[in-house]
Tab-separated table of C-alpha atoms in Angstrom:
chain	number	residue	atom	x	y	z
M	3	MET	CA	0.000	0.000	0.000
M	4	SER	CA	1.343	3.429	-0.942
M	5	ARG	CA	2.422	5.866	1.734
M	6	ILE	CA	0.902	9.281	2.316
M	7	VAL	CA	3.667	11.650	3.389
M	8	VAL	CA	2.545	14.940	4.930
M	9	VAL	CA	5.247	17.615	4.859
M	10	GLY	CA	4.837	20.774	6.914
M	11	ILE	CA	6.032	23.970	5.291
M	12	GLY	CA	6.222	27.526	6.583
M	13	ALA	CA	5.975	30.962	5.027
M	14	ASP	CA	9.734	30.789	4.364
M	15	GLY	CA	9.145	27.992	1.846
M	16	LEU	CA	11.890	25.578	0.865
M	17	ALA	CA	14.552	27.592	2.654
M	18	GLY	CA	13.042	26.672	6.015
M	19	LEU	CA	12.759	22.936	5.392
M	20	GLY	CA	15.056	20.389	6.977
M	21	GLU	CA	16.922	17.702	5.078
M	22	HIS	CA	14.282	15.027	5.671
M	23	ALA	CA	11.472	17.192	4.313
M	24	ARG	CA	13.496	18.306	1.286
M	25	THR	CA	14.415	14.706	0.461
M	26	GLU	CA	10.795	13.611	0.619
M	27	LEU	CA	9.662	16.380	-1.723
M	28	ALA	CA	12.586	15.874	-4.109
M	29	THR	CA	11.581	12.226	-4.632
M	30	ALA	CA	7.824	12.818	-4.793
M	31	SER	CA	5.773	11.896	-7.841
M	32	ARG	CA	2.486	13.538	-6.778
M	33	ILE	CA	2.131	16.507	-4.433
M	34	TYR	CA	-1.181	17.853	-3.114
M	35	GLY	CA	-1.695	21.163	-1.350
M	36	SER	CA	-3.318	24.565	-1.464
M	37	ARG	CA	-2.331	27.028	-4.144
M	38	ARG	CA	-0.357	29.089	-1.619
M	39	GLN	CA	1.566	26.061	-0.413
M	40	LEU	CA	2.300	24.755	-3.910
M	41	ASP	CA	3.540	28.191	-4.946
M	42	LEU	CA	6.238	27.913	-2.251
M	43	LEU	CA	7.918	25.117	-4.242
M	44	ASP	CA	10.336	26.192	-6.948
M	45	GLY	CA	10.552	24.525	-10.349
M	46	ALA	CA	13.826	22.828	-9.556
M	47	LEU	CA	12.290	20.505	-6.985
M	48	GLY	CA	11.937	17.190	-8.828
M	49	GLY	CA	9.432	16.352	-11.518
M	50	ALA	CA	6.374	15.766	-9.332
M	51	THR	CA	2.941	16.631	-10.628
M	52	ARG	CA	1.259	19.233	-8.431
M	53	HIS	CA	-2.412	19.091	-7.551
M	54	ARG	CA	-4.527	21.697	-5.773
M	55	TRP	CA	-6.995	20.440	-3.226
M	56	PRO	CA	-10.471	19.828	-4.654
M	57	SER	CA	-13.419	21.689	-3.174
M	58	PRO	CA	-15.152	20.454	-1.118
M	59	LEU	CA	-12.133	18.609	0.248
M	60	LEU	CA	-13.393	16.142	2.870
M	61	PRO	CA	-15.743	14.106	0.619
M	62	ALA	CA	-12.931	13.677	-1.941
M	63	LEU	CA	-10.229	12.494	0.461
M	64	PRO	CA	-11.134	8.770	0.806
M	65	SER	CA	-10.438	8.081	-2.905
M	66	LEU	CA	-8.105	10.958	-3.746
M	67	PHE	CA	-4.909	8.976	-3.182
M	68	ASP	CA	-5.859	5.818	-5.051
M	69	GLY	CA	-3.277	4.416	-7.452
M	70	PRO	CA	0.342	3.268	-7.257
M	71	GLY	CA	3.218	5.148	-5.686
M	72	ASP	CA	3.602	7.343	-2.652
M	73	VAL	CA	1.612	10.552	-2.394
M	74	HIS	CA	2.976	13.710	-0.791
M	75	VAL	CA	0.888	16.393	0.865
M	76	LEU	CA	1.918	19.926	1.784
M	77	ALA	CA	0.525	21.365	5.013
M	78	SER	CA	1.025	24.610	6.917
M	79	GLY	CA	3.498	24.320	9.795
M	80	ASP	CA	2.778	21.340	12.018
M	81	PRO	CA	0.238	19.133	10.168
M	82	LEU	CA	-0.960	17.617	13.457
M	83	LEU	CA	-1.885	20.962	15.052
M	84	HIS	CA	-5.374	21.684	13.704
M	85	GLY	CA	-4.036	20.483	10.333
M	86	ILE	CA	-4.688	18.046	7.510
M	87	GLY	CA	-2.373	15.453	9.065
M	88	THR	CA	-4.896	14.634	11.784
M	89	THR	CA	-7.681	14.145	9.230
M	90	LEU	CA	-5.553	11.868	7.033
M	91	ILE	CA	-4.509	9.685	9.979
M	92	ARG	CA	-8.142	9.360	11.026
M	93	LEU	CA	-9.108	8.281	7.492
M	94	PHE	CA	-6.162	6.085	6.518
M	95	GLY	CA	-4.490	5.090	9.801
M	96	ALA	CA	-1.171	6.049	11.364
M	97	GLU	CA	0.609	3.096	9.737
M	98	ARG	CA	-0.004	4.562	6.268
M	99	VAL	CA	0.518	8.269	6.994
M	100	THR	CA	3.997	9.693	7.678
M	101	VAL	CA	4.178	13.227	9.059
M	102	VAL	CA	7.239	15.460	8.663
M	103	PRO	CA	6.395	18.507	10.799
M	104	HIS	CA	7.621	22.071	10.473
M	105	VAL	CA	7.682	24.665	13.245
M	106	SER	CA	4.039	25.550	13.854
M	107	ALA	CA	2.570	29.042	13.649
M	108	VAL	CA	1.628	28.640	17.316
M	109	THR	CA	5.258	28.022	18.325
M	110	LEU	CA	6.421	30.981	16.255
M	111	ALA	CA	3.711	33.229	17.695
M	112	CYS	CA	4.575	32.268	21.288
M	113	ALA	CA	8.235	32.985	20.521
M	114	ARG	CA	7.389	36.429	19.136
M	115	MET	CA	5.171	37.240	22.129
M	116	GLY	CA	7.528	35.784	24.726
M	117	TRP	CA	4.773	33.514	26.008
M	118	ALA	CA	5.274	30.075	27.553
M	119	ALA	CA	3.555	27.610	25.235
M	120	GLN	CA	2.250	25.467	28.104
M	121	GLN	CA	0.459	28.506	29.536
M	122	THR	CA	-1.129	29.502	26.228
M	123	GLU	CA	-4.410	28.158	24.866
M	124	VAL	CA	-4.647	27.350	21.154
M	125	ILE	CA	-7.983	28.176	19.489
M	126	SER	CA	-8.802	27.526	15.856
M	127	LEU	CA	-11.283	29.737	14.019
M	128	VAL	CA	-10.542	28.103	10.675
M	129	ASN	CA	-13.919	26.326	10.799
M	130	ALA	CA	-15.533	27.952	13.835
M	131	GLU	CA	-17.358	31.150	14.682
M	132	PRO	CA	-15.336	34.000	16.266
M	133	ALA	CA	-17.497	33.799	19.398
M	134	THR	CA	-15.902	30.451	20.270
M	135	ALA	CA	-12.643	32.330	20.955
M	136	LEU	CA	-14.126	34.487	23.720
M	137	ARG	CA	-12.610	33.860	27.154
M	138	ARG	CA	-12.858	35.444	30.613
M	139	GLY	CA	-9.104	35.613	31.096
M	140	GLY	CA	-5.777	34.076	30.190
M	141	GLN	CA	-4.007	34.191	26.856
M	142	ALA	CA	-4.451	32.404	23.551
M	143	ILE	CA	-3.035	32.045	20.075
M	144	VAL	CA	-5.993	32.138	17.701
M	145	LEU	CA	-5.611	30.483	14.303
M	146	SER	CA	-7.308	32.634	11.701
M	147	ALA	CA	-9.568	31.701	8.796
M	148	GLY	CA	-8.341	34.665	6.756
M	149	ALA	CA	-7.891	38.417	6.582
M	150	ALA	CA	-11.317	39.172	8.063
M	151	THR	CA	-10.911	37.060	11.203
M	152	PRO	CA	-8.988	39.572	13.374
M	153	THR	CA	-11.624	42.270	12.916
M	154	ALA	CA	-14.479	39.838	13.533
M	155	LEU	CA	-12.840	38.588	16.737
M	156	ALA	CA	-11.986	42.091	17.922
M	157	GLY	CA	-15.615	43.139	17.430
M	158	MET	CA	-16.833	40.171	19.458
M	159	LEU	CA	-14.417	40.992	22.272
M	160	GLU	CA	-15.555	44.600	22.380
M	161	SER	CA	-19.226	43.586	22.392
M	162	ALA	CA	-18.530	41.156	25.246
M	163	GLY	CA	-16.965	43.891	27.392
M	164	ARG	CA	-13.402	42.758	26.691
M	165	GLY	CA	-12.281	45.592	24.460
M	166	ASP	CA	-9.251	46.195	26.700
M	167	SER	CA	-7.812	42.803	25.741
M	168	ALA	CA	-4.276	43.046	24.324
M	169	PHE	CA	-4.569	42.137	20.638
M	170	THR	CA	-1.612	41.355	18.373
M	171	VAL	CA	-1.946	40.256	14.754
M	172	LEU	CA	1.046	38.328	13.388
M	173	GLU	CA	1.196	37.912	9.602
M	174	GLN	CA	3.325	35.650	7.373
M	175	LEU	CA	5.119	34.232	10.426
M	176	GLY	CA	8.608	32.956	9.652
M	177	GLY	CA	8.639	34.381	6.119
M	178	PRO	CA	10.388	37.371	4.564
M	179	ALA	CA	7.148	39.402	4.723
M	180	GLU	CA	6.527	38.752	8.431
M	181	ARG	CA	4.703	41.597	10.157
M	182	ARG	CA	3.459	42.277	13.686
M	183	ARG	CA	0.819	44.799	14.681
M	184	ASP	CA	-0.001	45.449	18.346
M	185	SER	CA	-3.267	46.976	19.464
M	186	ASP	CA	-6.154	46.301	21.780
M	187	ALA	CA	-9.409	44.704	20.715
M	188	ARG	CA	-11.411	47.932	20.899
M	189	ARG	CA	-9.028	49.923	18.725
M	190	TRP	CA	-8.653	47.090	16.202
M	191	ALA	CA	-12.436	46.690	15.927
M	192	ARG	CA	-12.860	50.398	15.200
M	193	GLU	CA	-9.734	51.103	13.151
M	194	ALA	CA	-8.739	47.809	11.548
M	195	PRO	CA	-6.127	48.189	8.792
M	196	ALA	CA	-7.271	47.288	5.300
M	197	ASP	CA	-4.179	45.294	4.301
M	198	VAL	CA	-4.262	42.297	6.671
M	199	ASP	CA	-2.692	39.225	5.092
M	200	ASP	CA	-4.779	36.045	4.803
M	201	LEU	CA	-1.955	34.146	6.538
M	202	ASN	CA	-2.236	35.456	10.083
M	203	VAL	CA	-2.651	34.387	13.681
M	204	ILE	CA	-3.891	36.481	16.586
M	205	ALA	CA	-2.334	36.635	20.042
M	206	VAL	CA	-4.882	37.693	22.662
M	207	ARG	CA	-4.414	38.419	26.353
M	208	TYR	CA	-7.963	38.599	27.676
M	209	ARG	CA	-8.884	41.498	29.944
M	210	PRO	CA	-10.407	41.842	32.445
M	211	ASP	CA	-9.177	38.529	33.801
M	212	GLU	CA	-12.155	36.912	35.513
M	213	ARG	CA	-11.216	33.257	35.325
M	214	THR	CA	-13.177	30.982	37.642
M	215	ARG	CA	-13.785	27.240	37.723
M	216	PHE	CA	-17.543	27.768	37.784
M	217	LEU	CA	-19.256	30.929	36.600
M	218	PRO	CA	-21.367	32.994	38.987
M	219	ASP	CA	-25.080	33.180	38.244
M	220	ASP	CA	-24.810	36.813	37.176
M	221	ALA	CA	-22.496	35.810	34.317
M	222	PHE	CA	-25.642	34.558	32.549
M	223	ASP	CA	-28.503	36.600	31.162
M	224	HIS	CA	-31.552	34.776	32.520
M	225	ASP	CA	-35.182	35.174	33.611
M	226	GLY	CA	-34.806	32.994	36.688
M	227	GLN	CA	-34.881	29.752	34.698
M	228	ILE	CA	-31.320	28.733	35.510
M	229	THR	CA	-29.594	25.927	37.390
M	230	LYS	CA	-28.016	27.879	40.224
M	231	ALA	CA	-24.266	27.764	40.838
M	232	ASP	CA	-24.246	25.310	43.769
M	233	ILE	CA	-26.546	22.771	42.072
M	234	ARG	CA	-24.762	23.420	38.782
M	235	ALA	CA	-21.474	22.352	40.341
M	236	LEU	CA	-23.031	19.153	41.706
M	237	THR	CA	-24.644	18.435	38.341
M	238	LEU	CA	-21.390	18.902	36.422
M	239	LEU	CA	-19.693	16.586	38.907
M	240	ALA	CA	-22.294	13.917	38.121
M	241	LEU	CA	-22.099	14.510	34.357
M	242	ASP	CA	-18.308	14.018	34.501
M	243	PRO	CA	-17.368	15.778	31.218
M	244	ARG	CA	-14.271	14.619	29.352
M	245	PRO	CA	-12.276	16.241	26.523
M	246	GLY	CA	-14.076	16.396	23.184
M	247	GLN	CA	-17.414	15.062	24.438
M	248	ARG	CA	-20.896	16.299	23.513
M	249	LEU	CA	-23.780	17.058	25.886
M	250	TRP	CA	-27.500	17.295	25.293
M	251	ASP	CA	-28.937	19.903	27.678
M	252	VAL	CA	-32.707	19.326	27.677
M	253	GLY	CA	-34.906	22.083	29.059
M	254	ALA	CA	-31.843	24.277	28.958
M	255	GLY	CA	-33.274	27.615	30.148
M	256	ALA	CA	-30.357	30.066	30.177
M	257	GLY	CA	-27.952	27.328	29.078
M	258	SER	CA	-25.813	27.380	32.210
M	259	ILE	CA	-25.202	23.609	32.246
M	260	ALA	CA	-24.411	23.456	28.517
M	261	ILE	CA	-22.024	26.407	28.756
M	262	GLU	CA	-20.225	25.118	31.849
M	263	TRP	CA	-19.887	21.737	30.107
M	264	CYS	CA	-18.233	23.420	27.107
M	265	ARG	CA	-15.833	25.320	29.380
M	266	SER	CA	-14.786	22.198	31.286
M	267	TRP	CA	-12.420	20.636	28.714
M	268	GLY	CA	-11.020	21.348	25.277
M	269	GLY	CA	-13.284	20.349	22.409
M	270	CYS	CA	-16.423	19.907	24.529
M	271	THR	CA	-19.633	20.902	22.728
M	272	ALA	CA	-23.319	20.911	23.566
M	273	VAL	CA	-26.761	20.823	21.998
M	274	ALA	CA	-29.362	22.741	24.008
M	275	PHE	CA	-33.103	22.071	23.724
M	276	GLU	CA	-35.468	24.786	24.897
M	277	ARG	CA	-39.146	25.297	24.031
M	278	ASP	CA	-39.388	29.036	24.768
M	279	GLN	CA	-38.168	31.209	21.881
M	280	ARG	CA	-37.126	34.124	24.083
M	281	ARG	CA	-35.047	31.787	26.208
M	282	ARG	CA	-33.479	30.278	23.087
M	283	ILE	CA	-32.381	33.749	21.982
M	284	ARG	CA	-31.049	34.498	25.455
M	285	LEU	CA	-29.261	31.127	25.584
M	286	ALA	CA	-27.550	31.722	22.231
M	287	GLY	CA	-26.397	35.132	23.469
M	288	ASN	CA	-24.977	33.597	26.650
M	289	ALA	CA	-23.100	30.974	24.633
M	290	ASP	CA	-21.598	33.615	22.344
M	291	ALA	CA	-20.635	35.894	25.226
M	292	LEU	CA	-18.927	33.048	27.089
M	293	GLY	CA	-17.174	31.400	24.126
M	294	ALA	CA	-19.117	28.118	24.204
M	295	ARG	CA	-19.982	25.940	21.208
M	296	VAL	CA	-23.684	25.320	21.798
M	297	GLU	CA	-26.190	24.377	19.107
M	298	VAL	CA	-29.615	25.705	20.118
M	299	ARG	CA	-32.730	23.709	19.182
M	300	GLY	CA	-36.424	23.782	20.007
M	301	ALA	CA	-38.499	21.701	22.382
M	302	ALA	CA	-37.682	18.096	23.204
M	303	PRO	CA	-38.544	15.392	22.410
M	304	ALA	CA	-39.637	16.684	18.994
M	305	ALA	CA	-36.321	18.482	18.350
M	306	LEU	CA	-34.122	15.535	19.367
M	307	GLY	CA	-34.263	14.004	15.882
M	308	GLY	CA	-31.222	14.766	13.761
M	309	ALA	CA	-29.114	16.066	16.652
M	310	ALA	CA	-25.571	14.693	16.834
M	311	THR	CA	-25.221	11.700	19.180
M	312	PRO	CA	-24.500	12.760	22.766
M	313	ASP	CA	-21.959	11.349	25.195
M	314	ALA	CA	-24.074	12.607	28.084
M	315	VAL	CA	-27.567	14.012	28.591
M	316	PHE	CA	-28.785	16.438	31.233
M	317	ILE	CA	-32.517	16.899	31.708
M	318	GLY	CA	-33.283	20.026	33.668
M	319	GLY	CA	-36.879	20.439	32.520
M	320	GLY	CA	-39.622	18.698	30.610
M	321	LEU	CA	-39.483	15.322	32.367
M	322	THR	CA	-43.257	15.025	32.250
M	323	GLU	CA	-43.287	15.281	28.432
M	324	PRO	CA	-44.381	11.877	27.071
M	325	GLY	CA	-41.448	9.927	25.650
M	326	LEU	CA	-38.769	12.476	26.560
M	327	LEU	CA	-36.844	10.418	29.104
M	328	SER	CA	-37.002	7.200	27.071
M	329	ASP	CA	-35.905	9.002	23.888
M	330	CYS	CA	-32.925	10.539	25.698
M	331	LEU	CA	-31.870	7.170	27.107
M	332	ALA	CA	-32.198	5.571	23.657
M	333	ALA	CA	-29.976	8.243	22.107
M	334	LEU	CA	-27.038	7.480	24.396
M	335	PRO	CA	-24.334	4.998	23.349
M	336	PRO	CA	-23.112	2.329	25.793
M	337	GLY	CA	-21.241	4.096	28.582
M	338	GLY	CA	-23.166	7.324	28.054
M	339	ARG	CA	-24.420	9.153	31.128
M	340	LEU	CA	-27.830	10.671	31.873
M	341	ILE	CA	-28.436	13.084	34.739
M	342	ALA	CA	-31.915	14.414	35.472
M	343	ASN	CA	-32.872	17.013	38.093
M	344	ALA	CA	-36.423	17.403	39.386
M	345	VAL	CA	-38.178	19.823	41.751
M	346	THR	CA	-41.851	18.835	41.320
M	347	VAL	CA	-43.627	15.793	42.773
M	348	GLU	CA	-44.653	14.681	39.283
M	349	SER	CA	-41.088	14.769	37.974
M	350	GLU	CA	-39.758	13.105	41.123
M	351	SER	CA	-42.141	10.196	40.640
M	352	ILE	CA	-40.796	9.658	37.124
M	353	LEU	CA	-37.240	9.567	38.455
M	354	ALA	CA	-38.203	7.172	41.235
M	355	ARG	CA	-39.757	4.757	38.722
M	356	SER	CA	-36.731	5.068	36.444
M	357	TYR	CA	-34.408	4.344	39.359
M	358	SER	CA	-36.420	1.200	40.149
M	359	GLU	CA	-36.284	0.073	36.522
M	360	TYR	CA	-32.751	1.029	35.452
M	361	GLY	CA	-30.796	1.422	38.661
M	362	GLY	CA	-28.176	4.147	38.896
M	363	GLU	CA	-28.078	6.606	41.787
M	364	LEU	CA	-30.922	8.645	43.253
M	365	ARG	CA	-30.022	11.643	45.425
M	366	ARG	CA	-31.790	14.568	47.040
M	367	PHE	CA	-30.087	17.888	47.729
M	368	HIS	CA	-31.366	20.336	50.342
M	369	HIS	CA	-29.718	23.730	50.401
M	370	ALA	CA	-30.384	27.065	52.036
M	371	GLN	CA	-28.901	30.548	52.022
M	372	ALA	CA	-28.406	32.949	54.917
M	373	VAL	CA	-30.491	36.135	54.542
M	374	PRO	CA	-31.220	39.125	56.791
M	375	LEU	CA	-34.250	39.001	59.095
M	376	GLY	CA	-34.503	42.471	60.543
M	377	SER	CA	-31.283	42.997	62.440
M	378	LEU	CA	-30.650	39.251	62.623
M	379	THR	CA	-30.012	36.430	60.147
M	380	THR	CA	-32.086	33.431	59.144
M	381	TRP	CA	-32.035	30.668	56.555
M	382	ARG	CA	-33.983	30.807	53.301
M	383	ALA	CA	-34.502	27.310	51.972
M	384	HIS	CA	-34.450	26.650	48.245
M	385	HIS	CA	-36.497	23.961	46.535
M	386	PRO	CA	-34.994	20.529	47.250
M	387	ILE	CA	-33.497	18.926	44.136
M	388	THR	CA	-33.972	15.242	43.352
M	389	GLN	CA	-31.281	13.949	41.001
M	390	TRP	CA	-31.121	10.654	39.141
M	391	ALA	CA	-27.829	9.592	37.570
M	392	VAL	CA	-27.452	6.514	35.372
M	393	THR	CA	-24.869	5.094	32.962
M	394	VAL	CA	-26.218	3.270	29.912
M	395	SER	CA	-24.950	-0.299	29.591
């Protein structure tokens, strides 16, 4: 079986390649890449035929490399850092794909900024909305989709009250036309230069820095339909999110569970189901403002159809809807987790029956908050929460 050799290349072209990479390209018979990457090769580099990526790319990949002989692929920087190398290994297996990495744009950007790489988040906006790069603190290297990305991101930061964030756009990193422009998000959003290169990354230090493990309730725009912070923490503990997993948040209200899930680990996403249109609009705004990847849908169970398969399901409302609980359980793969919270007698009875039928764990949480009573203090009890947790076998 022919090899697929993925060679990383930087803005400095052939001059920046090591001996291994140059040898691979010199002996290649077919080379695939973008027009910009192919243009970095000079005519003296072997007699390989050069092929631009088809569009759309992903549907063409499974059969694109059919035929005898090795196939070489050009990729930007490190092909395994949000690059084509990861996709090819997923499709063809690591035993068939050889990766020859170059210095990544992230490494170069950290070097230019003087940032420790292990303390810097990497966010890709190549195939994501700018809102997914919003954070409440810290620093990140943001991979751009093109010349318009810095302005779009800067506008989102300003709208989210983070216009003071330090904002540096680094263009053509490692090449002869490398350029750095320092600003803040507010100034860039209002006075963005017109000549930003398509090949750019953005270094952001988010201000104000309000990083917390769990968000306070006032971080969410809500009408009272929200899982409060203390119960939210207990619910996330039961849901046990893991990197790259997807949650269904059913009866999502303000979306606090879905958003906290997305913030918990890299690559976590959520689908939120909410019947009230005003709450759906508010939920989408919360997700954008807090940098969470949440798909917002209508009422469950009707809106469950067609949603991507979840790794976990949280039901915070709607338990009395016929078929909702059974449909959510049926959607989970083996090992998937379902957590349901109830405050009404009717919903509690459904959870009690489910516990008897499926097992799992049934808990009740009582919590109260100290409040003034004249010149003294008393306790104000909140509704007790009954929670059922089960893992699908």
